[in-house]
């Protein structure tokens, strides 16, 4: 299996080099083949590791100077590799169709395979330098890809800057945490660090965890470090958004689990309470924004913050239950969280890829301009519909199963009878339920307004089915939504293997009894396969009954009721903005939209109104209330710092002398 | 799914038949109660069935620019409710199909029906459809937390969200029924059920005024057999919710073994309990006015607070 692990890097490198050098006509084929091959080898090695539980490792001192490269793929890492690989296979197929109208540039052809390969190798990195090398490579490559369309609009450039700054703050924070721990444990290999971390003082361990949590949370898009997410995901090409949202943000969760559980060996309750609180905040905040967004890709990006928040809740609950001595329930929570992560990757990948198809077909991602796409691009719309049902946690698709498991883990967390969890668990359930309801509203809006009804613009009226390869790529992930929802037992063994790696001694948490999921030590049995079968049977019976009663008449197509008007124009229908208005009103305090009402009066009398303009902008409140003040502060400090630099060479020489004296005095 | 014996299948068939036949009568009963309290005679209880029969004989119509989502929503609405009816322990807790009778699963199954109706309303491409859909989803989004936390309060004492286990738990411990958490959870459930089934004070089922309606706006474009299915689905849903409410909080009478006598007792007692609940709801509807739409979130927030208190009190007492 080591060959396959090495093959990931080689195929990726070949894709990047070949893509850079190949003529424009062949570029996308070479990139797709290289990336696809890397992803398939990753899929092979990760499924093998999950299946057999045997670790695959490579160590070489030839690649990075001084430290070498250490790769070591254990089942927990393999789960993340498998998720990324599955998404990457679908995206590799998708980009072939996408490049029909948007030819791949040389820089993206180089960055794309590197981005995917670095994501595939990060979970296998087993030393601080290897990890940070992969992490930075991923950050830089993804930044190049976000900038793909930088000529199109200044928004792309601004999004890239936000992304670069937040990802670098995160990377600095992670580097600091890992270096600190490596220094105290006397080695930069993860095995050494894990062995000696228990001897480190609790304060230092806490500091390391909090720094790592900050860094990984910024990658995962957790509130309040999420601001780059809606910008970068919206402005990047959809294939890149799909990879970022379905694969890259997962690595933030990976980092938290890896540092918290493997390197530090678990920690006190307060670490995990912090994780839960961050999770609750981003779940609720993300879902409120998703429910009120009108830009399709922003909506999806906010929903990523929401789902990652749910996974954080599960990871935090798992850590909390370990800290309070309930390893079996802790394993259940981690299982639920990981299953949700898998499902999120699958349905969010589907949704981003089909949002890309919409943008390809209509040139816009503004829901207020769309409508009626289902009749014009039925295949792409059906794929989006599958994603919608899955993300809304409706039976019989995959979101339903992991949502049920999340609820079960919180229910059992409740019975751990520790005061903290007793107070936290109901709030987590409430957060889960509120996000569930808001997600339903958000996606009824996304699908109902965007794909059903009548077209609201010429672009939507002229929409056409995207190239076949785009539908195939998105359809691959949509079929996984169905598979994991109808037959979730296929995932049980693999997930148990990953969870056992972290929660050793927990045994298998979720067993399979026939096709039903059974939770160890409890009486909960849940049979998604049975529910799916029952649902399909019941629908067939009801459909048959309706066909039977109306067998004598054909269906009549009739105009809709227009209150006596003859004409029904798109301006009379509900838009995404008006659909979200009730929720917008309810969550006014959270959203803080800026509204302006502009009334101009006639010259002769102010009782006669000439025109009224009403505008509302729903920016991100965190951007305005948290980041703008910080920017202002930095700018003020920078302005003051300019006093130090006036361009005079004498002054700089004096600084140099001063610095030298200080060094000589203190360094000795 | 192995080892299906004849009797449990019989229970499933009996539940489905009785509920489908009974649901329109429930709506008729509630209408009659309202009429009598308002001093009117009103139509007979079986009028809903007559209306359904008339509608079923008509031609199906579909808006010009609508798609399969409009056509399938009535089917999905009825089908999801039928799955709940078939496998929830409504008449007997002795069910082989426990894999399908989880309380959380039931919530998501019913949500599937609501979502399909909301999508169908948007599919018509009219202002009314969008209005109903938007309002329905806002209410669903806000009712969900109260509902799931209230379920948590009921599931916590038995460590399971499986409906037969919860009902069996309250049968074995009659003292649980009067505990604070049960009473608080009951309050939360009642509010959520009223909101989800579009009753007063959230929505007025008797109104046809465009600007105030939610459910009527959703099904405005349906006519003929499709309308019959939507009406049947909605009344079935109300019946299931009331039956679940009475089984969760006053479970006596439900069959614990599959003998003929206990089954008859179960049917009669459930019918009596549901009729009582329906009468109370209808009587309550005469007394209250519809809330303004933007006051509904406050009502649902109240339900949420009740359910959180229910969970907390259940843990404090335990």
mmCIF file of C-alpha atoms in Angstrom, chain B:
data_model
loop_
_atom_site.group_PDB
_atom_site.id
_atom_site.type_symbol
_atom_site.label_atom_id
_atom_site.label_comp_id
_atom_site.label_asym_id
_atom_site.label_seq_id
_atom_site.Cartn_x
_atom_site.Cartn_y
_atom_site.Cartn_z
ATOM 1 C CA UNK B 1 -37.454 -7.226 8.506
ATOM 2 C CA UNK B 2 -37.172 -10.922 9.074
ATOM 3 C CA UNK B 3 -39.816 -12.795 10.988
ATOM 4 C CA UNK B 4 -42.853 -10.782 10.031
ATOM 5 C CA UNK B 5 -45.851 -12.582 11.476
ATOM 6 C CA UNK B 6 -49.377 -12.160 10.304
ATOM 7 C CA UNK B 7 -50.615 -10.168 13.252
ATOM 8 C CA UNK B 8 -48.263 -7.164 13.081
ATOM 9 C CA UNK B 9 -49.084 -6.847 9.399
ATOM 10 C CA UNK B 10 -52.720 -6.929 10.458
ATOM 11 C CA UNK B 11 -52.071 -4.075 12.872
ATOM 12 C CA UNK B 12 -50.461 -2.051 10.083
ATOM 13 C CA UNK B 13 -53.385 -2.655 7.749
ATOM 14 C CA UNK B 14 -55.898 -1.872 10.508
ATOM 15 C CA UNK B 15 -54.123 1.360 11.458
ATOM 16 C CA UNK B 16 -53.945 2.559 7.887
ATOM 17 C CA UNK B 17 -57.581 1.680 7.112
ATOM 18 C CA UNK B 18 -59.031 3.126 10.302
ATOM 19 C CA UNK B 19 -56.999 6.324 10.074
ATOM 20 C CA UNK B 20 -57.746 6.973 6.410
ATOM 21 C CA UNK B 21 -61.440 6.405 7.005
ATOM 22 C CA UNK B 22 -61.475 8.373 10.245
ATOM 23 C CA UNK B 23 -59.439 11.448 9.275
ATOM 24 C CA UNK B 24 -62.178 13.267 7.301
ATOM 25 C CA UNK B 25 -64.608 12.614 10.151
ATOM 26 C CA UNK B 26 -62.196 14.322 12.539
ATOM 27 C CA UNK B 27 -62.252 17.486 10.420
ATOM 28 C CA UNK B 28 -66.051 17.208 10.189
ATOM 29 C CA UNK B 29 -66.331 16.805 13.945
ATOM 30 C CA UNK B 30 -64.200 19.876 14.611
ATOM 31 C CA UNK B 31 -66.253 21.932 12.175
ATOM 32 C CA UNK B 32 -69.512 20.779 13.759
ATOM 33 C CA UNK B 33 -68.254 21.642 17.256
ATOM 34 C CA UNK B 34 -67.286 25.114 16.095
ATOM 35 C CA UNK B 35 -70.630 25.634 14.382
ATOM 36 C CA UNK B 36 -72.626 24.521 17.415
ATOM 37 C CA UNK B 37 -70.660 26.776 19.763
ATOM 38 C CA UNK B 38 -71.231 29.676 17.395
ATOM 39 C CA UNK B 39 -74.958 28.909 17.370
ATOM 40 C CA UNK B 40 -75.119 27.551 13.820
ATOM 41 C CA UNK B 41 -76.254 24.122 12.671
ATOM 42 C CA UNK B 42 -73.423 23.520 10.245
ATOM 43 C CA UNK B 43 -72.962 20.672 7.807
ATOM 44 C CA UNK B 44 -73.152 17.065 9.035
ATOM 45 C CA UNK B 45 -69.972 15.366 10.239
ATOM 46 C CA UNK B 46 -69.739 13.225 7.125
ATOM 47 C CA UNK B 47 -69.725 16.294 4.854
ATOM 48 C CA UNK B 48 -65.920 16.162 4.408
ATOM 49 C CA UNK B 49 -66.244 12.660 2.974
ATOM 50 C CA UNK B 50 -68.968 13.832 0.598
ATOM 51 C CA UNK B 51 -66.734 16.687 -0.567
ATOM 52 C CA UNK B 52 -63.849 14.305 -1.087
ATOM 53 C CA UNK B 53 -66.006 11.929 -3.106
ATOM 54 C CA UNK B 54 -67.167 14.767 -5.310
ATOM 55 C CA UNK B 55 -63.611 16.036 -5.838
ATOM 56 C CA UNK B 56 -62.272 12.573 -6.647
ATOM 57 C CA UNK B 57 -64.653 12.278 -9.587
ATOM 58 C CA UNK B 58 -63.400 15.432 -11.298
ATOM 59 C CA UNK B 59 -60.736 16.069 -13.878
ATOM 60 C CA UNK B 60 -57.184 16.806 -12.753
ATOM 61 C CA UNK B 61 -55.835 20.238 -13.671
ATOM 62 C CA UNK B 62 -52.326 21.527 -13.514
ATOM 63 C CA UNK B 63 -50.986 25.092 -13.950
ATOM 64 C CA UNK B 64 -49.426 25.737 -17.336
ATOM 65 C CA UNK B 65 -45.821 26.213 -16.332
ATOM 66 C CA UNK B 66 -45.653 23.834 -13.404
ATOM 67 C CA UNK B 67 -43.604 20.664 -13.269
ATOM 68 C CA UNK B 68 -43.631 17.251 -11.666
ATOM 69 C CA UNK B 69 -43.152 18.844 -8.230
ATOM 70 C CA UNK B 70 -46.665 20.271 -8.353
ATOM 71 C CA UNK B 71 -48.092 16.971 -9.524
ATOM 72 C CA UNK B 72 -46.307 14.838 -6.960
ATOM 73 C CA UNK B 73 -46.706 16.960 -3.812
ATOM 74 C CA UNK B 74 -50.186 15.617 -2.874
ATOM 75 C CA UNK B 75 -48.888 12.082 -3.321
ATOM 76 C CA UNK B 76 -45.819 12.731 -1.170
ATOM 77 C CA UNK B 77 -47.932 14.452 1.483
ATOM 78 C CA UNK B 78 -50.297 11.499 1.806
ATOM 79 C CA UNK B 79 -47.540 8.890 1.429
ATOM 80 C CA UNK B 80 -45.313 10.287 4.190
ATOM 81 C CA UNK B 81 -48.265 10.510 6.567
ATOM 82 C CA UNK B 82 -49.272 6.957 5.678
ATOM 83 C CA UNK B 83 -45.787 5.679 6.547
ATOM 84 C CA UNK B 84 -46.124 7.310 9.946
ATOM 85 C CA UNK B 85 -49.622 5.887 10.377
ATOM 86 C CA UNK B 86 -48.494 2.415 9.365
ATOM 87 C CA UNK B 87 -45.548 2.026 11.691
ATOM 88 C CA UNK B 88 -46.105 4.318 14.673
ATOM 89 C CA UNK B 89 -47.547 2.577 17.734
ATOM 90 C CA UNK B 90 -50.975 4.147 17.492
ATOM 91 C CA UNK B 91 -53.111 1.161 18.467
ATOM 92 C CA UNK B 92 -50.529 -1.279 19.802
ATOM 93 C CA UNK B 93 -47.023 -0.908 21.225
ATOM 94 C CA UNK B 94 -46.179 -4.477 20.279
ATOM 95 C CA UNK B 95 -44.764 -3.823 16.862
ATOM 96 C CA UNK B 96 -42.115 -5.668 14.917
ATOM 97 C CA UNK B 97 -41.375 -2.621 12.819
ATOM 98 C CA UNK B 98 -39.598 -0.696 15.573
ATOM 99 C CA UNK B 99 -36.932 0.386 13.079
ATOM 100 C CA UNK B 100 -39.500 2.713 11.499
ATOM 101 C CA UNK B 101 -41.175 4.136 14.597
ATOM 102 C CA UNK B 102 -38.540 6.478 15.921
ATOM 103 C CA UNK B 103 -39.939 9.799 17.111
ATOM 104 C CA UNK B 104 -37.207 11.868 15.431
ATOM 105 C CA UNK B 105 -37.717 9.898 12.216
ATOM 106 C CA UNK B 106 -41.440 10.682 12.356
ATOM 107 C CA UNK B 107 -40.669 14.398 12.638
ATOM 108 C CA UNK B 108 -38.485 14.267 9.527
ATOM 109 C CA UNK B 109 -41.037 12.189 7.614
ATOM 110 C CA UNK B 110 -43.736 14.754 8.318
ATOM 111 C CA UNK B 111 -41.289 17.529 7.394
ATOM 112 C CA UNK B 112 -40.850 15.868 3.999
ATOM 113 C CA UNK B 113 -44.587 16.298 3.413
ATOM 114 C CA UNK B 114 -44.473 19.994 4.371
ATOM 115 C CA UNK B 115 -41.419 20.674 2.223
ATOM 116 C CA UNK B 116 -42.968 19.013 -0.824
ATOM 117 C CA UNK B 117 -46.107 21.111 -0.413
ATOM 118 C CA UNK B 118 -44.008 24.276 -0.061
ATOM 119 C CA UNK B 119 -42.084 23.432 -3.230
ATOM 120 C CA UNK B 120 -45.308 22.697 -5.094
ATOM 121 C CA UNK B 121 -46.663 26.097 -4.100
ATOM 122 C CA UNK B 122 -43.556 27.785 -5.524
ATOM 123 C CA UNK B 123 -43.866 25.643 -8.622
ATOM 124 C CA UNK B 124 -47.173 27.296 -9.531
ATOM 125 C CA UNK B 125 -45.335 30.571 -10.084
ATOM 126 C CA UNK B 126 -47.986 32.754 -8.458
ATOM 127 C CA UNK B 127 -47.694 35.310 -5.715
ATOM 128 C CA UNK B 128 -50.033 33.345 -3.443
ATOM 129 C CA UNK B 129 -47.965 30.185 -3.700
ATOM 130 C CA UNK B 130 -44.805 32.023 -2.776
ATOM 131 C CA UNK B 131 -46.556 33.747 0.098
ATOM 132 C CA UNK B 132 -47.885 30.528 1.585
ATOM 133 C CA UNK B 133 -44.628 28.726 1.029
ATOM 134 C CA UNK B 134 -42.540 31.451 2.618
ATOM 135 C CA UNK B 135 -44.802 31.677 5.660
ATOM 136 C CA UNK B 136 -45.030 27.912 6.073
ATOM 137 C CA UNK B 137 -41.255 27.516 6.010
ATOM 138 C CA UNK B 138 -40.774 30.365 8.490
ATOM 139 C CA UNK B 139 -43.193 28.687 10.894
ATOM 140 C CA UNK B 140 -41.673 25.243 10.354
ATOM 141 C CA UNK B 141 -38.190 26.614 10.971
ATOM 142 C CA UNK B 142 -39.254 28.151 14.257
ATOM 143 C CA UNK B 143 -41.452 25.273 15.415
ATOM 144 C CA UNK B 144 -38.723 22.676 14.894
ATOM 145 C CA UNK B 145 -36.570 23.585 17.928
ATOM 146 C CA UNK B 146 -39.552 23.452 20.292
ATOM 147 C CA UNK B 147 -40.645 20.123 18.850
ATOM 148 C CA UNK B 148 -37.292 18.362 18.988
ATOM 149 C CA UNK B 149 -36.414 19.627 22.465
ATOM 150 C CA UNK B 150 -39.849 18.525 23.717
ATOM 151 C CA UNK B 151 -39.146 15.087 22.242
ATOM 152 C CA UNK B 152 -35.813 15.125 24.060
ATOM 153 C CA UNK B 153 -37.679 15.729 27.330
ATOM 154 C CA UNK B 154 -39.820 12.645 26.704
ATOM 155 C CA UNK B 155 -36.916 10.520 25.457
ATOM 156 C CA UNK B 156 -34.468 11.362 28.249
ATOM 157 C CA UNK B 157 -36.088 9.248 31.037
ATOM 158 C CA UNK B 158 -36.113 6.074 28.909
ATOM 159 C CA UNK B 159 -32.799 6.819 27.106
ATOM 160 C CA UNK B 160 -34.386 6.198 23.753
ATOM 161 C CA UNK B 161 -36.304 8.107 21.136
ATOM 162 C CA UNK B 162 -38.115 4.992 19.993
ATOM 163 C CA UNK B 163 -41.837 5.642 20.263
ATOM 164 C CA UNK B 164 -42.907 2.177 21.528
ATOM 165 C CA UNK B 165 -40.304 2.398 24.303
ATOM 166 C CA UNK B 166 -41.452 5.881 25.364
ATOM 167 C CA UNK B 167 -45.097 4.832 25.420
ATOM 168 C CA UNK B 168 -44.292 1.600 27.262
ATOM 169 C CA UNK B 169 -42.266 3.649 29.744
ATOM 170 C CA UNK B 170 -45.219 5.840 30.597
ATOM 171 C CA UNK B 171 -47.500 2.799 30.829
ATOM 172 C CA UNK B 172 -45.166 1.206 33.370
ATOM 173 C CA UNK B 173 -44.650 4.375 35.370
ATOM 174 C CA UNK B 174 -48.026 6.096 35.603
ATOM 175 C CA UNK B 175 -46.503 8.609 38.021
ATOM 176 C CA UNK B 176 -44.459 10.109 35.164
ATOM 177 C CA UNK B 177 -47.573 11.525 33.609
ATOM 178 C CA UNK B 178 -48.094 14.155 36.285
ATOM 179 C CA UNK B 179 -44.458 15.261 36.521
ATOM 180 C CA UNK B 180 -43.620 18.853 35.655
ATOM 181 C CA UNK B 181 -41.588 17.897 32.613
ATOM 182 C CA UNK B 182 -44.516 16.022 31.103
ATOM 183 C CA UNK B 183 -46.881 18.917 31.643
ATOM 184 C CA UNK B 184 -44.405 21.421 30.210
ATOM 185 C CA UNK B 185 -43.642 19.182 27.248
ATOM 186 C CA UNK B 186 -47.371 18.706 26.686
ATOM 187 C CA UNK B 187 -47.801 22.468 26.430
ATOM 188 C CA UNK B 188 -44.985 22.719 23.934
ATOM 189 C CA UNK B 189 -46.402 19.859 21.864
ATOM 190 C CA UNK B 190 -49.870 21.389 21.739
ATOM 191 C CA UNK B 191 -48.537 24.709 20.462
ATOM 192 C CA UNK B 192 -46.353 23.025 17.849
ATOM 193 C CA UNK B 193 -49.201 20.795 16.662
ATOM 194 C CA UNK B 194 -51.502 23.783 16.289
ATOM 195 C CA UNK B 195 -48.821 25.580 14.281
ATOM 196 C CA UNK B 196 -47.906 22.608 12.106
ATOM 197 C CA UNK B 197 -51.475 21.704 11.251
ATOM 198 C CA UNK B 198 -52.479 25.285 10.565
ATOM 199 C CA UNK B 199 -55.070 25.767 13.295
ATOM 200 C CA UNK B 200 -55.931 28.906 15.239
ATOM 201 C CA UNK B 201 -54.228 30.990 16.596
ATOM 202 C CA UNK B 202 -51.536 30.468 13.948
ATOM 203 C CA UNK B 203 -53.659 30.036 10.850
ATOM 204 C CA UNK B 204 -57.395 30.021 10.347
ATOM 205 C CA UNK B 205 -58.501 26.911 8.434
ATOM 206 C CA UNK B 206 -61.874 28.482 7.666
ATOM 207 C CA UNK B 207 -60.583 31.632 5.991
ATOM 208 C CA UNK B 208 -60.121 32.193 2.308
ATOM 209 C CA UNK B 209 -58.786 35.728 2.557
ATOM 210 C CA UNK B 210 -55.519 35.814 0.633
ATOM 211 C CA UNK B 211 -53.462 38.067 2.828
ATOM 212 C CA UNK B 212 -53.980 36.198 6.066
ATOM 213 C CA UNK B 213 -53.779 32.642 4.957
ATOM 214 C CA UNK B 214 -50.958 30.139 4.995
ATOM 215 C CA UNK B 215 -52.267 26.670 4.243
ATOM 216 C CA UNK B 216 -55.025 27.852 1.931
ATOM 217 C CA UNK B 217 -52.466 29.800 -0.101
ATOM 218 C CA UNK B 218 -50.336 26.707 -0.457
ATOM 219 C CA UNK B 219 -53.108 24.649 -2.015
ATOM 220 C CA UNK B 220 -54.839 27.421 -3.932
ATOM 221 C CA UNK B 221 -54.022 25.954 -7.351
ATOM 222 C CA UNK B 222 -55.109 22.418 -6.491
ATOM 223 C CA UNK B 223 -58.466 21.174 -7.648
ATOM 224 C CA UNK B 224 -60.246 17.880 -8.287
ATOM 225 C CA UNK B 225 -58.538 14.669 -7.148
ATOM 226 C CA UNK B 226 -55.323 16.518 -6.265
ATOM 227 C CA UNK B 227 -57.209 18.790 -3.900
ATOM 228 C CA UNK B 228 -58.891 15.726 -2.420
ATOM 229 C CA UNK B 229 -55.483 14.183 -1.726
ATOM 230 C CA UNK B 230 -54.172 17.390 -0.153
ATOM 231 C CA UNK B 231 -57.256 17.690 2.064
ATOM 232 C CA UNK B 232 -57.033 14.025 2.981
ATOM 233 C CA UNK B 233 -53.313 14.369 3.699
ATOM 234 C CA UNK B 234 -53.784 17.391 5.920
ATOM 235 C CA UNK B 235 -56.625 15.828 7.885
ATOM 236 C CA UNK B 236 -54.692 12.571 8.219
ATOM 237 C CA UNK B 237 -51.763 14.540 9.529
ATOM 238 C CA UNK B 238 -53.924 16.299 12.123
ATOM 239 C CA UNK B 239 -55.362 12.952 13.204
ATOM 240 C CA UNK B 240 -51.914 11.366 13.530
ATOM 241 C CA UNK B 241 -50.572 14.286 15.527
ATOM 242 C CA UNK B 242 -53.527 14.212 17.918
ATOM 243 C CA UNK B 243 -53.277 10.422 18.247
ATOM 244 C CA UNK B 244 -49.545 10.659 18.979
ATOM 245 C CA UNK B 245 -50.216 13.386 21.512
ATOM 246 C CA UNK B 246 -52.772 11.265 23.334
ATOM 247 C CA UNK B 247 -50.561 8.157 23.232
ATOM 248 C CA UNK B 248 -47.538 10.021 24.506
ATOM 249 C CA UNK B 249 -49.283 11.697 27.406
ATOM 250 C CA UNK B 250 -52.329 9.525 28.208
ATOM 251 C CA UNK B 251 -51.364 6.092 26.871
ATOM 252 C CA UNK B 252 -53.989 3.986 28.691
ATOM 253 C CA UNK B 253 -56.024 1.775 26.470
ATOM 254 C CA UNK B 254 -53.315 1.104 23.909
ATOM 255 C CA UNK B 255 -52.953 -2.620 23.181
ATOM 256 C CA UNK B 256 -49.931 -4.249 24.795
ATOM 257 C CA UNK B 257 -50.709 -7.670 23.412
ATOM 258 C CA UNK B 258 -52.252 -8.619 20.120
ATOM 259 C CA UNK B 259 -55.500 -10.199 21.267
ATOM 260 C CA UNK B 260 -58.773 -9.278 19.613
ATOM 261 C CA UNK B 261 -60.302 -7.759 22.750
ATOM 262 C CA UNK B 262 -57.391 -5.497 23.600
ATOM 263 C CA UNK B 263 -57.348 -4.353 20.006
ATOM 264 C CA UNK B 264 -61.016 -3.333 20.130
ATOM 265 C CA UNK B 265 -60.387 -1.550 23.429
ATOM 266 C CA UNK B 266 -57.448 0.250 21.837
ATOM 267 C CA UNK B 267 -59.513 1.446 18.868
ATOM 268 C CA UNK B 268 -62.383 2.670 21.043
ATOM 269 C CA UNK B 269 -60.163 4.391 23.603
ATOM 270 C CA UNK B 270 -58.025 6.078 20.962
ATOM 271 C CA UNK B 271 -61.148 7.288 19.149
ATOM 272 C CA UNK B 272 -62.513 8.663 22.408
ATOM 273 C CA UNK B 273 -59.258 10.410 23.325
ATOM 274 C CA UNK B 274 -58.800 11.943 19.893
ATOM 275 C CA UNK B 275 -62.440 13.064 19.768
ATOM 276 C CA UNK B 276 -62.024 14.728 23.158
ATOM 277 C CA UNK B 277 -58.815 16.476 22.098
ATOM 278 C CA UNK B 278 -60.376 17.586 18.817
ATOM 279 C CA UNK B 279 -63.416 18.954 20.628
ATOM 280 C CA UNK B 280 -61.161 20.894 22.994
ATOM 281 C CA UNK B 281 -59.118 22.308 20.108
ATOM 282 C CA UNK B 282 -62.273 23.296 18.223
ATOM 283 C CA UNK B 283 -63.790 24.846 21.321
ATOM 284 C CA UNK B 284 -60.568 26.738 21.893
ATOM 285 C CA UNK B 285 -60.681 28.021 18.335
ATOM 286 C CA UNK B 286 -64.029 29.654 18.986
ATOM 287 C CA UNK B 287 -62.526 31.629 21.842
ATOM 288 C CA UNK B 288 -59.334 32.980 20.274
ATOM 289 C CA UNK B 289 -58.579 35.201 17.324
ATOM 290 C CA UNK B 290 -55.809 34.601 14.832
ATOM 291 C CA UNK B 291 -52.456 36.046 15.811
ATOM 292 C CA UNK B 292 -50.719 38.522 13.560
ATOM 293 C CA UNK B 293 -48.178 36.652 11.480
ATOM 294 C CA UNK B 294 -45.279 38.429 13.121
ATOM 295 C CA UNK B 295 -46.521 37.546 16.594
ATOM 296 C CA UNK B 296 -46.389 33.822 15.757
ATOM 297 C CA UNK B 297 -42.602 33.623 16.384
ATOM 298 C CA UNK B 298 -43.267 34.803 19.933
ATOM 299 C CA UNK B 299 -45.772 31.998 20.450
ATOM 300 C CA UNK B 300 -43.297 29.454 19.110
ATOM 301 C CA UNK B 301 -40.514 30.926 21.231
ATOM 302 C CA UNK B 302 -42.840 30.376 24.183
ATOM 303 C CA UNK B 303 -43.221 26.746 23.172
ATOM 304 C CA UNK B 304 -39.451 26.468 22.949
ATOM 305 C CA UNK B 305 -38.990 27.862 26.435
ATOM 306 C CA UNK B 306 -41.552 25.377 27.750
ATOM 307 C CA UNK B 307 -39.690 22.480 26.174
ATOM 308 C CA UNK B 308 -36.281 23.594 27.446
ATOM 309 C CA UNK B 309 -37.763 23.895 30.934
ATOM 310 C CA UNK B 310 -39.200 20.408 30.467
ATOM 311 C CA UNK B 311 -35.764 18.957 29.724
ATOM 312 C CA UNK B 312 -34.121 20.807 32.579
ATOM 313 C CA UNK B 313 -36.788 19.817 35.094
ATOM 314 C CA UNK B 314 -36.635 16.193 33.977
ATOM 315 C CA UNK B 315 -32.914 16.161 34.697
ATOM 316 C CA UNK B 316 -33.156 18.076 37.949
ATOM 317 C CA UNK B 317 -35.762 15.639 39.233
ATOM 318 C CA UNK B 318 -33.857 12.594 38.006
#
